[in-house]
Coordinates of C-alpha atoms in Angstrom, one line a residue:
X1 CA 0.0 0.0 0.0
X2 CA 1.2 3.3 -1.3
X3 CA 2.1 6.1 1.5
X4 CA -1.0 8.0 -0.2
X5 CA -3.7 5.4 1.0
X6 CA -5.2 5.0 3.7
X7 CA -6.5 2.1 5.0
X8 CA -9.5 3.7 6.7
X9 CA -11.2 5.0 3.2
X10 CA -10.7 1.0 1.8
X11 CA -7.7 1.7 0.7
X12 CA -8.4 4.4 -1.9
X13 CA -6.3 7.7 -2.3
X14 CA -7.8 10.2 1.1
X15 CA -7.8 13.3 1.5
X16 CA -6.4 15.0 4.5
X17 CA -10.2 16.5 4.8
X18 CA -11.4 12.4 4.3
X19 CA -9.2 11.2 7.0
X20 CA -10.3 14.5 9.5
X21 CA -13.7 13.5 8.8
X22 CA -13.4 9.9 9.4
X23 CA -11.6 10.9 13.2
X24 CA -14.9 13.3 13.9
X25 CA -17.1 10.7 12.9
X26 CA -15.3 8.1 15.3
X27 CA -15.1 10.5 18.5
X28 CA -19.3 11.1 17.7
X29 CA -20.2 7.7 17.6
X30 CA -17.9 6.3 20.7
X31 CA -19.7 9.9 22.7
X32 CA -22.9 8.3 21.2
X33 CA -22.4 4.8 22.4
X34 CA -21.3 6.4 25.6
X35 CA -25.0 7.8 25.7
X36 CA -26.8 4.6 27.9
X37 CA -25.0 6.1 31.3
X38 CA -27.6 9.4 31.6
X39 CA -30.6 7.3 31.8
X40 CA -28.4 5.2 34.2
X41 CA -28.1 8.0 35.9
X42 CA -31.2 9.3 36.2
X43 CA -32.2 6.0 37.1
X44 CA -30.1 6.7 40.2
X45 CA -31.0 9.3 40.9
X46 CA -34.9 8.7 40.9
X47 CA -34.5 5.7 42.5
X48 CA -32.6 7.5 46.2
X49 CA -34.9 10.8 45.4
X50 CA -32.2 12.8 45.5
X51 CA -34.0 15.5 43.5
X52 CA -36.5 16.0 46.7
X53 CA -33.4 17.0 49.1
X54 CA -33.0 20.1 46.6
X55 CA -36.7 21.6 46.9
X56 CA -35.4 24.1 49.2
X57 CA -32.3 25.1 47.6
X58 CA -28.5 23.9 46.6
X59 CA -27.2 21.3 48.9
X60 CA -23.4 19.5 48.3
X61 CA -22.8 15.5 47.5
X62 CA -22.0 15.1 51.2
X63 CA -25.2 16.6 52.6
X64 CA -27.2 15.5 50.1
X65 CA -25.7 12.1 50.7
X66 CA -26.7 11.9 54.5
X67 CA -30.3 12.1 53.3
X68 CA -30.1 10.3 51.0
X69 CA -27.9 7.3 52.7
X70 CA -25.5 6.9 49.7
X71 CA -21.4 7.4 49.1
X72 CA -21.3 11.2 48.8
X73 CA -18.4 10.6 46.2
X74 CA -20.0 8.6 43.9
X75 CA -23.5 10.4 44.4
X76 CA -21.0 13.3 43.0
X77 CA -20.3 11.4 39.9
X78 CA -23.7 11.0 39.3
X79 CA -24.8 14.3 39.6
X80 CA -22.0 15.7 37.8
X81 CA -23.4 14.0 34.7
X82 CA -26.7 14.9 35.1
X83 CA -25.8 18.3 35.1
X84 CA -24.3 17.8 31.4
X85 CA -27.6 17.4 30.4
X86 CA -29.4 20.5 32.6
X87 CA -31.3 18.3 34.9
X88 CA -29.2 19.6 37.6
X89 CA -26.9 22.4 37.7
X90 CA -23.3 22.8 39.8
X91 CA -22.0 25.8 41.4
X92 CA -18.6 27.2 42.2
X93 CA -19.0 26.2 45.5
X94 CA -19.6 22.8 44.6
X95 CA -23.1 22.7 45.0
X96 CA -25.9 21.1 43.1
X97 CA -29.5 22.8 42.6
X98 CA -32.3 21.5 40.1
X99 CA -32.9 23.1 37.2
X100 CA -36.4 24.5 36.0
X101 CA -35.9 21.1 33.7
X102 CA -35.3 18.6 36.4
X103 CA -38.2 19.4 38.8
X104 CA -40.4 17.0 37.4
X105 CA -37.9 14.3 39.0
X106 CA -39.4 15.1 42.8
X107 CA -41.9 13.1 43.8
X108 CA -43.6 15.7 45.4
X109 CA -44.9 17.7 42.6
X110 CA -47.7 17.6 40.0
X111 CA -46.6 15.7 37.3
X112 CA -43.7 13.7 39.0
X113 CA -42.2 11.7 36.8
X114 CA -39.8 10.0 39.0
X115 CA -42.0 6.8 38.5
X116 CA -41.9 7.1 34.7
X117 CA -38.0 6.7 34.6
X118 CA -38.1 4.6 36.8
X119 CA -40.5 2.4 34.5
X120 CA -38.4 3.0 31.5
X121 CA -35.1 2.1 33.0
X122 CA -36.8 -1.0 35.3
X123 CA -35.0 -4.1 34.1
X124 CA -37.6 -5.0 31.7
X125 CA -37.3 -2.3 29.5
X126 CA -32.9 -2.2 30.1
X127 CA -32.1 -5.8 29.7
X128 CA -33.8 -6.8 26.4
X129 CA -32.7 -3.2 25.1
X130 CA -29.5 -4.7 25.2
X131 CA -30.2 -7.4 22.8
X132 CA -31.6 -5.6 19.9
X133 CA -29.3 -8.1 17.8
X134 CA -31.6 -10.4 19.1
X135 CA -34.4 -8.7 17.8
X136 CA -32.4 -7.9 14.0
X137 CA -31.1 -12.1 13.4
X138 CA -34.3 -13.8 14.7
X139 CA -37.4 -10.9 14.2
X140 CA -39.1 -11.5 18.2
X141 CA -38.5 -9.7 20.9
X142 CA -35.6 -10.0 23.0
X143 CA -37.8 -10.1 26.6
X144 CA -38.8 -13.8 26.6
X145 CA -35.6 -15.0 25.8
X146 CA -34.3 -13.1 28.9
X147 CA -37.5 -13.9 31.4
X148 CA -39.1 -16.6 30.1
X149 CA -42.5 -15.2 29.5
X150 CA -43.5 -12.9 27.1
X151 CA -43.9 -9.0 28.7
X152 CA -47.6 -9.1 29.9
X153 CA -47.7 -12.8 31.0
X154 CA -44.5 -12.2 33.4
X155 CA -46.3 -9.6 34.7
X156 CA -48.9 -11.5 36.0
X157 CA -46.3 -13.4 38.1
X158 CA -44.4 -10.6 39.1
X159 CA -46.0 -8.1 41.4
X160 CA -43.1 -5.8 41.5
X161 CA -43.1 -5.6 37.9
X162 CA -46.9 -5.2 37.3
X163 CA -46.5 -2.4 40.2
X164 CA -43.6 -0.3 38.2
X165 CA -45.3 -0.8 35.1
X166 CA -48.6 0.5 36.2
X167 CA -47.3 3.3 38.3
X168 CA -45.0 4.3 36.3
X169 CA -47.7 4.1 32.9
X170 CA -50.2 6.6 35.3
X171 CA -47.0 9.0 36.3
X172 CA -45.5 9.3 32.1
X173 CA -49.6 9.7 31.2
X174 CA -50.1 12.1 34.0
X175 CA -48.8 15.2 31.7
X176 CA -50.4 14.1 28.4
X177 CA -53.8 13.4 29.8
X178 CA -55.3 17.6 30.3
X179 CA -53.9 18.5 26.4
X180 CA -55.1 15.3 25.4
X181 CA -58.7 15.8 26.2
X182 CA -58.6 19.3 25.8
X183 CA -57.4 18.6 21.5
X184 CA -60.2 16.6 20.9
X185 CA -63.8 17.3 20.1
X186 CA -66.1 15.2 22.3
X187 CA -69.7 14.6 21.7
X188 CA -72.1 16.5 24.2
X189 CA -73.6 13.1 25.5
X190 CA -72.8 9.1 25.3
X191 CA -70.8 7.0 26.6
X192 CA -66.8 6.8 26.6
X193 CA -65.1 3.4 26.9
X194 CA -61.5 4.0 28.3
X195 CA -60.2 0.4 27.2
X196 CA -57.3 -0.9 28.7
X197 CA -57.0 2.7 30.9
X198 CA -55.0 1.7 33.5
X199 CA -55.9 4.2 36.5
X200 CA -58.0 6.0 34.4
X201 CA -56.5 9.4 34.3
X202 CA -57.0 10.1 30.7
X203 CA -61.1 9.2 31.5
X204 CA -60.7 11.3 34.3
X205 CA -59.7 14.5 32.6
X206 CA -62.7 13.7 29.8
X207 CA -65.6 13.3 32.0
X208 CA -64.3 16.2 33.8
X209 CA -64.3 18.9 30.6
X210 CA -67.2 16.9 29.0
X211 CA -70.0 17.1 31.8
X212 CA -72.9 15.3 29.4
X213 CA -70.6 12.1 29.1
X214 CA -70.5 8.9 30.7
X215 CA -67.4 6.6 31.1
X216 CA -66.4 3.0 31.7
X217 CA -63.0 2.0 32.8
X218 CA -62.3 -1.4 31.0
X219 CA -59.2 -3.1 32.4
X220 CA -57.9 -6.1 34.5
X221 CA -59.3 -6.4 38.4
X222 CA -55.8 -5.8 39.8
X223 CA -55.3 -2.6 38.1
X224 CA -58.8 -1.2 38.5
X225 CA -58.3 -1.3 42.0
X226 CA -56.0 1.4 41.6
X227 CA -58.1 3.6 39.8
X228 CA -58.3 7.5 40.4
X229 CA -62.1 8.3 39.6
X230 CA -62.9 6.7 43.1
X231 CA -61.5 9.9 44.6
X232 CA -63.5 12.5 42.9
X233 CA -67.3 12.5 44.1
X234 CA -68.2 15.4 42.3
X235 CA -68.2 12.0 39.3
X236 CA -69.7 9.9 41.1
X237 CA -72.8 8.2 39.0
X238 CA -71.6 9.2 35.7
X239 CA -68.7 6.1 35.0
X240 CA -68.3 2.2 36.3
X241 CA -65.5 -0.3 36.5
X242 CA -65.8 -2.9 33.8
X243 CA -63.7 -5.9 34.5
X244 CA -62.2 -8.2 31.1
X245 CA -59.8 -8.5 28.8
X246 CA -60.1 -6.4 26.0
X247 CA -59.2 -9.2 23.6
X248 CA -62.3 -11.1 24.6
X249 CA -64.5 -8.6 24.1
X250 CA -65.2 -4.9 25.2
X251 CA -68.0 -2.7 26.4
X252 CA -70.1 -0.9 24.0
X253 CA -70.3 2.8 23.9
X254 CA -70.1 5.6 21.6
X255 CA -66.7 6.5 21.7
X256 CA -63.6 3.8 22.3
X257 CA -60.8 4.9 23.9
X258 CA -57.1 3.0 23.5
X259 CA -54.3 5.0 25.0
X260 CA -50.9 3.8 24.2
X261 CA -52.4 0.2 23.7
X262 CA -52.1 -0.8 20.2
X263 CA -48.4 0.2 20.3
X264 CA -48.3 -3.0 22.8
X265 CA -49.1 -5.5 20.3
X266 CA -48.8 -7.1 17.1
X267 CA -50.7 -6.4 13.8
X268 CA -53.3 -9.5 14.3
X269 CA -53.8 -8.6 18.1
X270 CA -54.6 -4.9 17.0
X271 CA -57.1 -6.4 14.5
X272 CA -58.7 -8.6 16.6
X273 CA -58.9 -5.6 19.7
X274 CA -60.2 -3.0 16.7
X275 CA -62.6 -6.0 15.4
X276 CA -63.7 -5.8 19.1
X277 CA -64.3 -2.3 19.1
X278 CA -66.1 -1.8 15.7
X279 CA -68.7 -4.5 17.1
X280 CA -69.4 -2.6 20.1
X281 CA -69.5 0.6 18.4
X282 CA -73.0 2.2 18.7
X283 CA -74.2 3.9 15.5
X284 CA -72.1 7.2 14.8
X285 CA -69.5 6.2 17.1
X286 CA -65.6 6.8 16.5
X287 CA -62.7 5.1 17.9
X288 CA -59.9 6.9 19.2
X289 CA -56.2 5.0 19.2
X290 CA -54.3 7.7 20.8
X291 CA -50.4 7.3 20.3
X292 CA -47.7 8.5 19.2
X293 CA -47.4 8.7 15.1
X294 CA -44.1 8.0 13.5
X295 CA -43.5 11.0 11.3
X296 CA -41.8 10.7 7.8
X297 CA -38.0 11.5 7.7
X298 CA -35.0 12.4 9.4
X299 CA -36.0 14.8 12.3
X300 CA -35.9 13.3 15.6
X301 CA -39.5 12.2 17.3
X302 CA -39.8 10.1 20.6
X303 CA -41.9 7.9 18.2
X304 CA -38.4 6.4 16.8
X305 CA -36.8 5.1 20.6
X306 CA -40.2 4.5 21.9
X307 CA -40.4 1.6 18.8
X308 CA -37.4 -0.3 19.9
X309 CA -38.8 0.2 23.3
X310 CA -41.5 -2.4 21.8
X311 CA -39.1 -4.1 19.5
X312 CA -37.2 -5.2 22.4
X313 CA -39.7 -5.7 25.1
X314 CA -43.2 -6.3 23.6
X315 CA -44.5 -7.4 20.4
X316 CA -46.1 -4.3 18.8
X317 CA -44.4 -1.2 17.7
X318 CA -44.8 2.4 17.1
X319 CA -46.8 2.9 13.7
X320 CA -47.2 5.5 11.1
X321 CA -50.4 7.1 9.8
X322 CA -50.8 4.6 6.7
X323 CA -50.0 1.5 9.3
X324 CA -53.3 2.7 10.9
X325 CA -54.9 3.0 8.0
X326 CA -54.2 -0.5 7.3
X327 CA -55.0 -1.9 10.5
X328 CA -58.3 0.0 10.7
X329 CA -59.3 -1.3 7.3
X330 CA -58.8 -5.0 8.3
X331 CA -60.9 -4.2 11.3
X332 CA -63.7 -2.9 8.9
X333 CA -62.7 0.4 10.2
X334 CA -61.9 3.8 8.1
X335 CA -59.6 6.1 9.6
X336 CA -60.9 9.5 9.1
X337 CA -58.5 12.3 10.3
X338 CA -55.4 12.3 12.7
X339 CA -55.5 15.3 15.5
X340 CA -52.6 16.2 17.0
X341 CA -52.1 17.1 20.4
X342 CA -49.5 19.6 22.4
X343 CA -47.8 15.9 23.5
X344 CA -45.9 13.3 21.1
X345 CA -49.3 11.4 21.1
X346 CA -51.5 11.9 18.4
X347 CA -55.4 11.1 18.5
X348 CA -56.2 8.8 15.5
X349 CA -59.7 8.7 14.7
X350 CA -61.3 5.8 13.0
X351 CA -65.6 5.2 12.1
X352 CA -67.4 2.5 11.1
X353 CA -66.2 1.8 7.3

C-alpha cells in the first residue's frame, strides 16, 4: 500500500479533509455509544430521590448524601453527569440545585415523573434493550428470551413488575392526559369506553371537561383497583368499573378509547382488539387510538426510541399514519382524520367503514 492510502477510506487515495472526517465521525459515535450512562443516571437518581433533598435550595454530594444514605463521592459522579444534560446544575462552591428542567424528578410535585423513569429504565425495559441483535437475526422480541415469559404474561407473576409498570404508565400519562382531552372534540352526550385505561386518568380528565358524558373504565381487576375516579365525588354516577380482557370482548359505547395500547401488540392482536371495538360501536360512534405517530423523515420524534422500546420488550411497535390506515381497514374500520395534540401522542380517529 502506497504512502497516499489509507486504510480507513478501503484503501483508496484520502484526503487530509477524508481522514479529519473519518476521526470526527469516530469520536461522535464512541460519545454516542457512551449515551446509555444518563438514563443510568437518572435511574439513580430517581431511584434514592435525591432531587426531593434540593426543593429548598442547593445542597453539596455530602449533605445531600446523609439524606439520601448513599457514598457522597459517587453520588458526586452521578450528579456531575446529570448536570451535562441540565437536569441539575453545579455551582462554584460545589453545590448542586435543580434546574427549571429537572423538577419533574421530585416526587412531590404535580406531574412527577420520578416513577416514569423509573418504569423505563426498570429491568424490563434495560435488559432486552440490550439485545436488539436479538431482535435484528431472529425478528421476536428479545424479553422472553431473557425472562421466560412474554412482557404481559410475566407480569402476571411478578408483582413488582406489574407495580412499576402501572405506576409508572399513570406518572408518564399524567402530563399528556389535560392537552389530550382538551385537542379533541367530544360529543355533548354518550358514553366513553377508556379500554385498557390503567388508573384512568385520561377518563378522568374527559368526564371532567365533557359534563354530558358517561365513562367506563375497561381493564384487568388488579389494576382497576388502583383507579383514580374513586377519589372524585363530584363524578360519582356518571362512569363504572368494567372488569375483562379487552381481547375477549369490550363494552359498548359511543366512543372507544385506546391509549398507548395498540403500540403494545402485534398487527393481528390490533385487529382482533379493533374487530372488538367496531362491534361494540353504537351507531355514529368513533374510535380513538391515541399514540404517538411515527412521522416521515430524518428529524428526531420520541416515536423512533419508543419503537425499539416495543421491538425489544413487547411485540407491537410504534406505527405511522398509513400503518393505521391499514389496521383500521382489516378491522372494517376507516380512519378518518389524525389530531394532533400539544404531546408526542396523536389522537387517531377511526368510524365504522
Amino acid at each position: 500500500m502506497s504512502q497516499d492510502e489509507d486504510r480507513t477510506t478501503g484503501g483508496r487515495t484520502g484526503t487530509a479533509d477524508d481522514t479529519e472526517n473519518l476521526r470526527r465521525s469516530a469520536a461522535f459515535l464512541v460519545d454516542e455509544a457512551l449515551g446509555f450512562l444518563f438514563p443510568a443516571a437518572l435511574r439513580a437518581a430517581a431511584d434514592i430521590g435525591v432531587a426531593d433533598h434540593l426543593a429548598d435550595g442547593p445542597a453539596t454530594p455530602d449533605r445531600l448524601a446523609a439524606a439520601t444514605g448513599t457514598d457522597a463521592r459517587n453520588l458526586h459522579r452521578v450528579l456531575r453527569l446529570l448536570a451535562t444534560r441540565g437536569v441539575v446544575t453545579e455551582d462554584e462552591r460545589g453545590r448542586f440545585a435543580l434546574t427549571a428542567a429537572g423538577q419533574a424528578l421530585r416526587g412531590d410535585v404535580p406531574y412527577s415523573v420520578r416513577a416514569a423513569v423509573q418504569m423505563l429504565t426498570d429491568r424490563t425495559m434495560w435488559r432486552p434493550a440490550g439485545e436488539l441483535t436479538h431482535c435484528l437475526t431472529e425478528g421476536t422480541t428479545a424479553f422472553e428470551d431473557i425472562f421466560g415469559l412474554p412482557f404481559f404474561d410475566h407480569f402476571a407473576k411478578d408483582a413488582r413488575t406489574a407495580a412499576v409498570f402501572h405506576v409508572g404508565m399513570a406518572a408518564m400519562s399524567d402530563q399528556e392526559n389535560a392537552p389530550i382531552a382538551a385537542a379533541y372534540d367530544f360529543p355533548e352526550s354518550g358514553t366513553v369506553v377508556d379500554i385498557g385505561g390503567g388508573h384512568g386518568g385520561l377518563l378522568l380528565e374527559v368526564l371532567r371537561r365533557n359534563p354530558g358524558l358517561q365513562g367506563v373504565l375497561h381493564d384487568r381487576s388488579h389494576v382497576l383497583a388502583g383507579n383514580r375516579l374513586e377519589a372524585h365525588p363530584e363524578l360519582a354516577g356518571r362512569w363504572r368499573p368494567h372488569e375483562g380482557d379487552f381481547f375477549a370482548a369490550v363494552p359498548a359505547g359511543d366512543i372507544h378509547l385506546l391509549k398507548r395500547i395498540t403500540h403494545d401488540w402485534a398487527d393481528e392482536d390490533c385487529v382482533t382488539l379493533l374487530g372488538h371495538c367496531r362491534r361494540a360501536l353504537r351507531p355514529g360512534g368513533r374510535v380513538l387510538v391515541v399514540d404517538a405517530v411515527v412521522p416521515p423523515g430524518n428529524a428526531p420524534h420520541q416515536s423512533k426510541a419508543l419503537d425499539l422500546m416495543m421491538m425489544a420488550s413487547l411485540t407491537g411497535r410504534e406505527r405511522t399514519e398509513a400503518d393505521f390506515a391499514e389496521l383500521f381497514a382489516r378491522a372494517g374500520l376507516r380512519l378518518s382524520r389524525v389530531i394532533p395534540t400539544p404531546t408526542v401522542l396523536s389522537v387517531v380517529e377511526a368510524v365504522a367503514a
